[in-house]
XYZ file of C-alpha atoms in Angstrom:
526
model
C 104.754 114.838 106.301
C 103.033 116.073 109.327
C 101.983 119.912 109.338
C 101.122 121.240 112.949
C 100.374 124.637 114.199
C 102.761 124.643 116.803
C 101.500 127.946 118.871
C 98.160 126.254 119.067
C 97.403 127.659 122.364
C 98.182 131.258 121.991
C 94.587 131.726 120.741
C 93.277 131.524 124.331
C 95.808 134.095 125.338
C 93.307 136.818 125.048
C 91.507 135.946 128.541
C 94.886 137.134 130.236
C 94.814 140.252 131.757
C 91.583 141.734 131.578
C 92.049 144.923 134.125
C 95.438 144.549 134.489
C 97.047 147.277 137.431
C 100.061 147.546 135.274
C 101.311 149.657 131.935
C 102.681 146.785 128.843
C 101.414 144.003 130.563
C 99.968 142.619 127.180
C 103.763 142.419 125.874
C 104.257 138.902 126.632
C 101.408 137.974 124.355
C 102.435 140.286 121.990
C 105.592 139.226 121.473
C 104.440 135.128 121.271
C 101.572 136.155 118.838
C 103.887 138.194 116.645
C 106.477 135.058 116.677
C 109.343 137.250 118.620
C 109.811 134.330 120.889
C 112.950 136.067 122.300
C 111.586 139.018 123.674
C 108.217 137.028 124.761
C 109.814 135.234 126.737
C 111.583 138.104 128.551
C 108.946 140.053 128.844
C 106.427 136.784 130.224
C 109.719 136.529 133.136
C 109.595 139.901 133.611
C 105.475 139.768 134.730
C 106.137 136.614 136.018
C 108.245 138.020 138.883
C 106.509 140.857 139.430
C 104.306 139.956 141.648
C 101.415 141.638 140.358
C 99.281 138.572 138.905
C 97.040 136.460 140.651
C 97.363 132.612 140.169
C 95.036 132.069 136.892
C 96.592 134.895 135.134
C 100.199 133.099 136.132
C 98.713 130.173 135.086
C 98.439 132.025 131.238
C 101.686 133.846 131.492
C 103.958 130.174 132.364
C 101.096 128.457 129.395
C 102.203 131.473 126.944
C 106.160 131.072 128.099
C 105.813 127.837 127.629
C 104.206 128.112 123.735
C 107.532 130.742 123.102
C 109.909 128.164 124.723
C 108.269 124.886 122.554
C 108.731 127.422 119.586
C 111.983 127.704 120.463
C 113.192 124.192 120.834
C 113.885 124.370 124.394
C 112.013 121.850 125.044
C 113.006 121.396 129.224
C 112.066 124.674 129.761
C 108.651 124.458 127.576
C 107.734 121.338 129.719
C 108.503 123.222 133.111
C 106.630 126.041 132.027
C 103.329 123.819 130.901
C 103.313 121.713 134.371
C 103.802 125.169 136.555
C 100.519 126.464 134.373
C 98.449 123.580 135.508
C 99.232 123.153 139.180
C 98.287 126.919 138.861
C 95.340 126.112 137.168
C 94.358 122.243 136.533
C 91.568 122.554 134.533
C 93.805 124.609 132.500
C 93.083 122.734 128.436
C 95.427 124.563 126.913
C 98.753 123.779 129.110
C 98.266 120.087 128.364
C 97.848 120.949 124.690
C 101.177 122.752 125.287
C 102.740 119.727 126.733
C 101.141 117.735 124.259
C 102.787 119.648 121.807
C 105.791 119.161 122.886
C 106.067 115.986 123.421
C 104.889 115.393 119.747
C 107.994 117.864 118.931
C 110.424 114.944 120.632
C 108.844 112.353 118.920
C 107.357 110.860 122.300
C 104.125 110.361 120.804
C 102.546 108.217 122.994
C 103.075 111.248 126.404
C 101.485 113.422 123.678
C 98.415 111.489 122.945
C 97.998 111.344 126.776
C 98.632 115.043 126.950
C 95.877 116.006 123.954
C 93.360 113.669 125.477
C 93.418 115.598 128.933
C 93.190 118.837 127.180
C 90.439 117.556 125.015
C 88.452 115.649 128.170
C 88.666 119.452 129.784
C 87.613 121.241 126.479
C 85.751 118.814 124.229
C 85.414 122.080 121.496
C 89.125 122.540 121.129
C 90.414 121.767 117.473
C 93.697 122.368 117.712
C 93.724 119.420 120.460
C 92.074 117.056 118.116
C 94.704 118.130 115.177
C 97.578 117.566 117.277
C 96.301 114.018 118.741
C 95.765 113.196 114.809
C 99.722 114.442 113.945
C 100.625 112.241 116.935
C 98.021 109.070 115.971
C 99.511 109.422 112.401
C 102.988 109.240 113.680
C 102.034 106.179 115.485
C 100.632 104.665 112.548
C 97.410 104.633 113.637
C 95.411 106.194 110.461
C 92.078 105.153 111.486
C 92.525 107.263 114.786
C 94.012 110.369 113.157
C 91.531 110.347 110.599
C 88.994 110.646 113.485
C 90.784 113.192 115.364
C 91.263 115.452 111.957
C 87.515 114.908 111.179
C 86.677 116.469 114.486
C 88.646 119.316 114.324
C 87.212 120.073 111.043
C 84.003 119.434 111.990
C 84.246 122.395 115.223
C 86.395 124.343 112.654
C 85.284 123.822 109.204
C 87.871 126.713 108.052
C 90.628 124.642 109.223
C 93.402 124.095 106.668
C 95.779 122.625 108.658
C 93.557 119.985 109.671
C 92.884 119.299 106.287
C 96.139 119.806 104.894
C 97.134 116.646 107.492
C 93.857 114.572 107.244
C 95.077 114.352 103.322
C 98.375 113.349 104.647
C 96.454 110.298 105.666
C 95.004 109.853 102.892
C 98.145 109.517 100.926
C 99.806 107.462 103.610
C 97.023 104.761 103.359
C 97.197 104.566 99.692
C 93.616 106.602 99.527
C 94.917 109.269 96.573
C 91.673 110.839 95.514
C 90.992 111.696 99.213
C 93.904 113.180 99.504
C 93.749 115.309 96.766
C 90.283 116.067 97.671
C 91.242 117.754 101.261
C 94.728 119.173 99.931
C 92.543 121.359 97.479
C 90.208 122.443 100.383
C 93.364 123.248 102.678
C 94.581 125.370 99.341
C 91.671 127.293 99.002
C 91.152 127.938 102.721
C 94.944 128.614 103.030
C 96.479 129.328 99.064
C 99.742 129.566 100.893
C 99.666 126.508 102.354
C 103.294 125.146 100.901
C 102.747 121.777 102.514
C 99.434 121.284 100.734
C 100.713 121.341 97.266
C 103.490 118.750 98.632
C 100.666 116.316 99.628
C 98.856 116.842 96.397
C 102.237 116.413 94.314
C 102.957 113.190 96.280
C 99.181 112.154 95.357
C 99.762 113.116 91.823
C 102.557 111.503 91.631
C 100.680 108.191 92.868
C 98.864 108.181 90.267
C 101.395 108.809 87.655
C 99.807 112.484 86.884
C 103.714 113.824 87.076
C 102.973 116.586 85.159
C 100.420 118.094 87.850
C 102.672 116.676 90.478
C 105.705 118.892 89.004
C 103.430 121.961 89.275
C 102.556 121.297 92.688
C 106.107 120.868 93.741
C 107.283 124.006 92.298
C 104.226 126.109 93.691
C 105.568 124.509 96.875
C 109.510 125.266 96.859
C 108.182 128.717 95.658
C 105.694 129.575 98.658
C 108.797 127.865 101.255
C 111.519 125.715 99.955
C 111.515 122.181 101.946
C 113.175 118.814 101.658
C 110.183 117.047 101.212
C 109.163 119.353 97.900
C 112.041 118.915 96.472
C 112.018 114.815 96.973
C 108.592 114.589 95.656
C 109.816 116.815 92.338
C 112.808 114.211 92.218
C 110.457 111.390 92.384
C 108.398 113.080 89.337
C 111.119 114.090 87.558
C 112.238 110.174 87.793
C 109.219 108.539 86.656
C 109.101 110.881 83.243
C 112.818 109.958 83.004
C 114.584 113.196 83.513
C 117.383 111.696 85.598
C 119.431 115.115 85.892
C 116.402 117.263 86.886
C 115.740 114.707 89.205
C 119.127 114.069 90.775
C 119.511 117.749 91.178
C 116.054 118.004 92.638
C 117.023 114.994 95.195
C 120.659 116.828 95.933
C 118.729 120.041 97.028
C 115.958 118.104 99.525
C 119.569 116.437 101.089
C 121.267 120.073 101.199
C 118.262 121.475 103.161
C 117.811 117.708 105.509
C 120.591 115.911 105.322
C 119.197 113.727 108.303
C 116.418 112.352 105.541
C 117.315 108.925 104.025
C 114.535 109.486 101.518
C 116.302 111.577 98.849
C 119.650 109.792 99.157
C 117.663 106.107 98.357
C 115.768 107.716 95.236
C 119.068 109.510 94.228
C 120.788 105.987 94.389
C 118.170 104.217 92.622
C 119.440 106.477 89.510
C 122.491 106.244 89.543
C 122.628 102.375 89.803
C 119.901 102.688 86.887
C 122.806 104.766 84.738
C 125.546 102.148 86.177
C 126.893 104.766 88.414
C 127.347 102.078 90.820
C 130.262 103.961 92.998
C 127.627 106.636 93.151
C 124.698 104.447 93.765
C 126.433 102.870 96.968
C 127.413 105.788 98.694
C 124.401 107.097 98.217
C 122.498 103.575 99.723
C 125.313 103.709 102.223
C 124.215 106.596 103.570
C 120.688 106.084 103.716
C 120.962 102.847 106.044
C 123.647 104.918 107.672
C 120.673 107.271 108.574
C 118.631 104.364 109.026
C 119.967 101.171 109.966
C 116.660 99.877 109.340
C 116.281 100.449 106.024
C 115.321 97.272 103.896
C 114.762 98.591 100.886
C 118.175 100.288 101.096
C 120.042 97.435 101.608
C 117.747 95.726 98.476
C 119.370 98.287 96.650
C 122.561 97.689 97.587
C 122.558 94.412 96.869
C 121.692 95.153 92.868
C 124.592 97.925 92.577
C 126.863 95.731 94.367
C 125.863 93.076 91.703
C 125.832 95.426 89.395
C 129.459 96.368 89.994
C 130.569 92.226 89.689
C 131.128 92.361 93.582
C 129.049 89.239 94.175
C 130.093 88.773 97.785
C 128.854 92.194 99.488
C 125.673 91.801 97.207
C 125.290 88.598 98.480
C 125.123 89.762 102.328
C 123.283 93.311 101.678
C 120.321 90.671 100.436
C 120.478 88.997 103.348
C 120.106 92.032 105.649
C 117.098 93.063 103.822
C 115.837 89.705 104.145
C 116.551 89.906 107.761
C 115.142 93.043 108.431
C 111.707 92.854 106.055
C 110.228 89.952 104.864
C 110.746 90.552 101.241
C 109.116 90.631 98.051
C 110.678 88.205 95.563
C 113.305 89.822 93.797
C 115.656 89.730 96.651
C 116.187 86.077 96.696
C 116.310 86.631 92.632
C 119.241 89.057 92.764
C 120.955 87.140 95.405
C 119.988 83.909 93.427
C 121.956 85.655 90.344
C 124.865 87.078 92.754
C 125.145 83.928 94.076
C 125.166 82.119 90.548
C 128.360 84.437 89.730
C 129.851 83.146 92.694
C 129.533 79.733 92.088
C 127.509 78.745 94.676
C 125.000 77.133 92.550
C 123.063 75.585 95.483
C 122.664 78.638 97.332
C 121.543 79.874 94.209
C 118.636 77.144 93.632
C 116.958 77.924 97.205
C 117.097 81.160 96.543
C 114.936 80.882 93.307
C 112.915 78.208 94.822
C 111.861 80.657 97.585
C 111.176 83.021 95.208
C 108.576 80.732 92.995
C 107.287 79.837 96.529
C 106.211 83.718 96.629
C 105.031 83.834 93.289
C 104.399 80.559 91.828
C 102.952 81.795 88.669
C 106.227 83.779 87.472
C 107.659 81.890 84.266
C 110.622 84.399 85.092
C 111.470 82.760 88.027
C 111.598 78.967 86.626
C 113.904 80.336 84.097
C 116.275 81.292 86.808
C 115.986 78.416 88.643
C 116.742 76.292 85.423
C 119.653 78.352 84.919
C 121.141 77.631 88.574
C 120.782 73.628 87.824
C 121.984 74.528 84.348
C 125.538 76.025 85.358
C 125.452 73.124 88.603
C 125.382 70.662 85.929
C 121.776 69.411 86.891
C 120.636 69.278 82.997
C 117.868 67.224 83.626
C 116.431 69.554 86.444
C 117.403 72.445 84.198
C 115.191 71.252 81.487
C 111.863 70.457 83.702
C 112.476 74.125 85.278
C 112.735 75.392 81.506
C 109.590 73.635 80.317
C 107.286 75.263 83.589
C 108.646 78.573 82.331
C 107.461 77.826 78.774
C 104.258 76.574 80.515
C 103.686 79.879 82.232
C 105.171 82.675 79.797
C 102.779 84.174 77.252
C 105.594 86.460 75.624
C 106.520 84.743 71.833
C 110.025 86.062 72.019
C 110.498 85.052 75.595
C 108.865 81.589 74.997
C 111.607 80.766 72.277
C 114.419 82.048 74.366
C 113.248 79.404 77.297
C 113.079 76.861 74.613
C 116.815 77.794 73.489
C 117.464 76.853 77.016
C 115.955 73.938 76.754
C 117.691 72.859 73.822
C 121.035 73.215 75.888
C 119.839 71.270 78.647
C 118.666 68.252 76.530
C 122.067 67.873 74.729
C 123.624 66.929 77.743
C 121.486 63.948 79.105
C 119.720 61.272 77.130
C 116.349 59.537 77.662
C 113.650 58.748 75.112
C 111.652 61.898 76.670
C 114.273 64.052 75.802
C 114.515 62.631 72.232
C 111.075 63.226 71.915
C 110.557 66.885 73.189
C 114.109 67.543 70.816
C 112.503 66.376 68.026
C 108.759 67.866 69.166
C 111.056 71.708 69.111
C 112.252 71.053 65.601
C 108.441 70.465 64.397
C 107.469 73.947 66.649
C 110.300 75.435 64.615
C 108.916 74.437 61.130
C 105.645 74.655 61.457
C 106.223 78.497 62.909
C 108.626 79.452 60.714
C 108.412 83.040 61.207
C 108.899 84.796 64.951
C 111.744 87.397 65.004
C 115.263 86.780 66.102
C 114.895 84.321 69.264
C 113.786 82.072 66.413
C 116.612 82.511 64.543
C 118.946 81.357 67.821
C 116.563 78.141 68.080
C 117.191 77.366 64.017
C 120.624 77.567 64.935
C 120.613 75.433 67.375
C 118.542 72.810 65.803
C 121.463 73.143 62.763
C 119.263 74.735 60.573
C 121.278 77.989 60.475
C 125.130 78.254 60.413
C 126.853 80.428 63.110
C 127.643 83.094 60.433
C 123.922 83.429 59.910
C 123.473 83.958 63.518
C 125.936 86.671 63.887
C 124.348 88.390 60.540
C 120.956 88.275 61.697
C 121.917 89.521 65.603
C 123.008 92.652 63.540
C 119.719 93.183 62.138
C 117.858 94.923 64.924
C 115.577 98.311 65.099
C 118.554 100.299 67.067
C 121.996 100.019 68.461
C 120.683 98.640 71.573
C 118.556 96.090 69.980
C 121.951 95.008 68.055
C 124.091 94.960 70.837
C 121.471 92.579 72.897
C 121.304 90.425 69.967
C 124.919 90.349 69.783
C 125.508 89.460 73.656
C 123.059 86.850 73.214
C 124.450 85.584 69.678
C 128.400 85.519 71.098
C 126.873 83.271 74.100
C 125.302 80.838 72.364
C 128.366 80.635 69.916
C 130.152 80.109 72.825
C 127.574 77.127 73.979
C 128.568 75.541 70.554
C 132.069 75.676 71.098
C 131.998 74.685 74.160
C 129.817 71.561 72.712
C 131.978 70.678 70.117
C 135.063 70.925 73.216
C 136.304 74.067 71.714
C 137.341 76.198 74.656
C 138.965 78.646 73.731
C 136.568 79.806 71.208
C 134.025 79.423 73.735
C 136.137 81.748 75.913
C 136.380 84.170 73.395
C 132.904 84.283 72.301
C 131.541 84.552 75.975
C 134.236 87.787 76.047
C 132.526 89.396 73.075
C 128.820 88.502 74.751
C 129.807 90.250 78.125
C 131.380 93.202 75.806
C 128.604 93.721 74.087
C 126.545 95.753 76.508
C 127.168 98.274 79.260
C 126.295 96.353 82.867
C 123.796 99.159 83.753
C 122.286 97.435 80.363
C 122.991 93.769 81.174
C 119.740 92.959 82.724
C 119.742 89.674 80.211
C 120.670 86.149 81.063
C 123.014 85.901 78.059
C 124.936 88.258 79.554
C 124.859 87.017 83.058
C 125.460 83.248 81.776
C 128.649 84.593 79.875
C 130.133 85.960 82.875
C 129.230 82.353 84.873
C 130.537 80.533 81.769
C 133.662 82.177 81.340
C 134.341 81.680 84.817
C 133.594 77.880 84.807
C 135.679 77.391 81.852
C 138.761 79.243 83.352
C 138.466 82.624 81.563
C 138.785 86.234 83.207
């Protein structure tokens, strides 16, 4: 977000033409002042080449062309304009504000810092000069600077909304919500139809999960002037309180009025691969790195909905190009750790997860994981010292028993007195805590003190249908473990088909489900 007054030398305009020999001279400053750009700059040519102005009152009408061309978009012209003004007049402040406003305008933000900081060294007392340095410092990435450039424009104009209104941009952008919210309220009530203020506030609100406020803000926003940025920021609020459709419509809306923004399609793709609208979800992450090939976070999410979707192969190199392009945060080396795991490539998989834990070493999560790689690579006794760090680190009861299930599998398929001993050490945890919900019930079974049957009747005891159908994905794949045990694979095959079957994929974030699919495939099933 970055809200400049564009025309921010037309204020000095006033000084042009005092005593003028000639009727409608004023009509080039007229016309800029009024916004008719058109017939500005007609009329500005017009006393240009009429010969009847002497060089510092040129110098105004090329500086007040030149605001009606920048306002324009014709950019060439604009710069022509600005550079004729100040070999008319060098000392002229406002012609290098003009240029610096240009440049800012092309996104050459380094010519317009240069340009603002000659206007300001020849008029210290200028805020609009300070504003637009701070637009183009903030552009830059440089907070600290803009923050001092908005500061001083506030300070020589303390009834300056826009340079509040952008100082609070700042704010946001460094994370500082309170301060934003702070100067987007005094840019309101200097300026209550200040559209982009109630974005910056709504983004702030949003920050701080206030998505109530932040919905207000948005619509007082689209209502005062309808912008892309509005609607993503309603999109992003309507997401958090989990209104997907409000949101997706609010996201389709920001792309209708910029579709040059990669924002809105990103967020729009992030629900539908959350819905399992993968198709969706991909051609909408497609076309955000398509707008920005530098998009990590896009190609992050491409990755998952690839996954998602079972196609384990362009998940696995979408992960790399967001590794490539952004140092990332874990969970891209855990979804490509998982994609990878589908594939086979078991190996691949274990660096990925031991990467991960090398990012976040305290994550029981990520053990688990890693056990799971050496698990389906047939590395049982690796599995089971990965399984018993995650029971180490996780505090959750359920969890806990789940990673112990795990363990159980690993230690049936390599003996050593150790592994006698912790066997027997799970049956004591077991009796001694009878009681603890339905992971315990898949550890009884697997310590043969509860018959499959019993298994598959209590999986069908849970709070809702998607409590059931999670404890019947995991129930089918550790039927299928048994089976597969006692060398039964068929009914292993069948009862990893029933755990993948029993949830949705958008649902399947469970490692049941994902070691049915890896199991099925190992064994020869489809």
């Amino acid at each position: 977000m970055n809200f400049r007054i564009k025309l921010a030398g037309v204020a000095g305009l006033i000084l042009f033409l005092a005593g003028s020999a000639a009727a409608g001279t004023d009509l080039c400053y007229q016309y800029a002042s009024q916004g008719q750009y058109g017939k500005a700059i007609s009329a500005c040519t017009s006393q240009i080449n009429s010969g009847n102005y002497n060089a510092g009152n040129l110098a105004v009408l090329y500086n007040t062309r030149g605001n009606a061309y920048e306002q324009s978009e014709k950019y060439g012209l604009a710069i022509a304009d600005y550079n004729k003004a100040i070999a008319l007049n060098p000392s002229y402040a406002l012609a290098y504000n003009g240029l610096g406003n240009v440049y800012s305008d092309k996104g050459q933000y380094d010519l317009a810092v240069s340009q603002y900081s000659k206007a300001i060294q020849l008029d210290p007392s200028y805020a609009y000069s300070y504003n637009g340095r701070g637009n183009a410092y903030g552009a830059k990435g440089q907070y600290d600077q803009a923050l001092a450039d908005f500061s001083k424009a506030i300070k020589l104009m303390p009834s300056y909304a826009q340079a509040y209104g952008n100082r609070g941009v700042i704010y946001y952008n460094k994370g500082q919500y309170d301060q934003a919210i702070n100067d987007a309220d005094k840019a309101i009530r200097l300026n209550p139809s200040f559209a982009e203020a109630y974005t910056t506030r709504g983004n702030a609100y949003n920050a701080k999960g206030r998505y109530g406020l932040a919905i207000d803000d948005f619509n007082k926003a689209i209502a005062l002037k309808p912008s892309a940025d509005a609607y993503n920021g309603l999109g992003n609020a309507y997401r958090q309180k989990g209104q997907y459709n409000q949101a997706i419509m609010s996201y389709t809306k920001a792309i209708n009025l910029n579709p040059s923004n990669p924002a809105p399609y990103f967020n729009r793709g992030i629900i539908y691969s959350k819905n399992g609208q993968y198709d969706l979800a991909i051609a909408s992450f497609n076309k955000a790195v398509e707008l920005n090939p530098a998009f990590a976070s896009a190609y992050a999410e491409l990755c998952t909905a690839y996954y998602g979707k079972g196609r384990y192969n362009l998940a696995i190199a979408d992960c790399g190009k967001a590794v490539r392009l952004n140092p990332p945060a874990e969970n891209i080396y855990v979804t490509r750790g998982k994609a990878c795991n589908a594939n086979g490539q078991f190996d691949l998989a274990e660096a990925d997860f031991n990467k991960a834990i090398s990012m976040a070493p305290s994550d029981a999560s990520l053990y688990f994981n890693l056990g799971a790689a050496y698990y389906y690579g047939g590395l049982y006794e690796k599995a089971a010292g990965s399984f018993k760090r995650a029971i180490a680190l996780e505090h959750n009861r359920a969890q806990n028993d789940l990673d112990r299930v795990w363990l159980l599998l690993s230690y049936r398929h390599f003996s050593s007195d150790k592994a006698v001993e912790d066997f027997n050490m799970l049956g004591t945890y077991v009796n001694v805590n009878p009681s603890g919900g339905w992971a315990r019930s898949i550890l009884k079974y697997f310590l043969g003190q509860t018959a499959q049957e019993g298994l598959l009747n209590d999986a069908r005891q849970g709070k809702n249908k998607q409590d059931i159908a999670v404890q019947l994905c995991q129930a089918y794949y550790y039927a299928g473990e048994e089976m597969l045990w006692e060398g039964k694979k068929d009914k292993a095959r069948k009862f990893f088909r029933k755990s993948i079957a029993s949830l949705k994929s958008h649902q399947a974030d469970y490692a049941e489900y994902e070691a049915a699919k890896v199991m099925l495939k190992k064994t020869g099933g489809k």
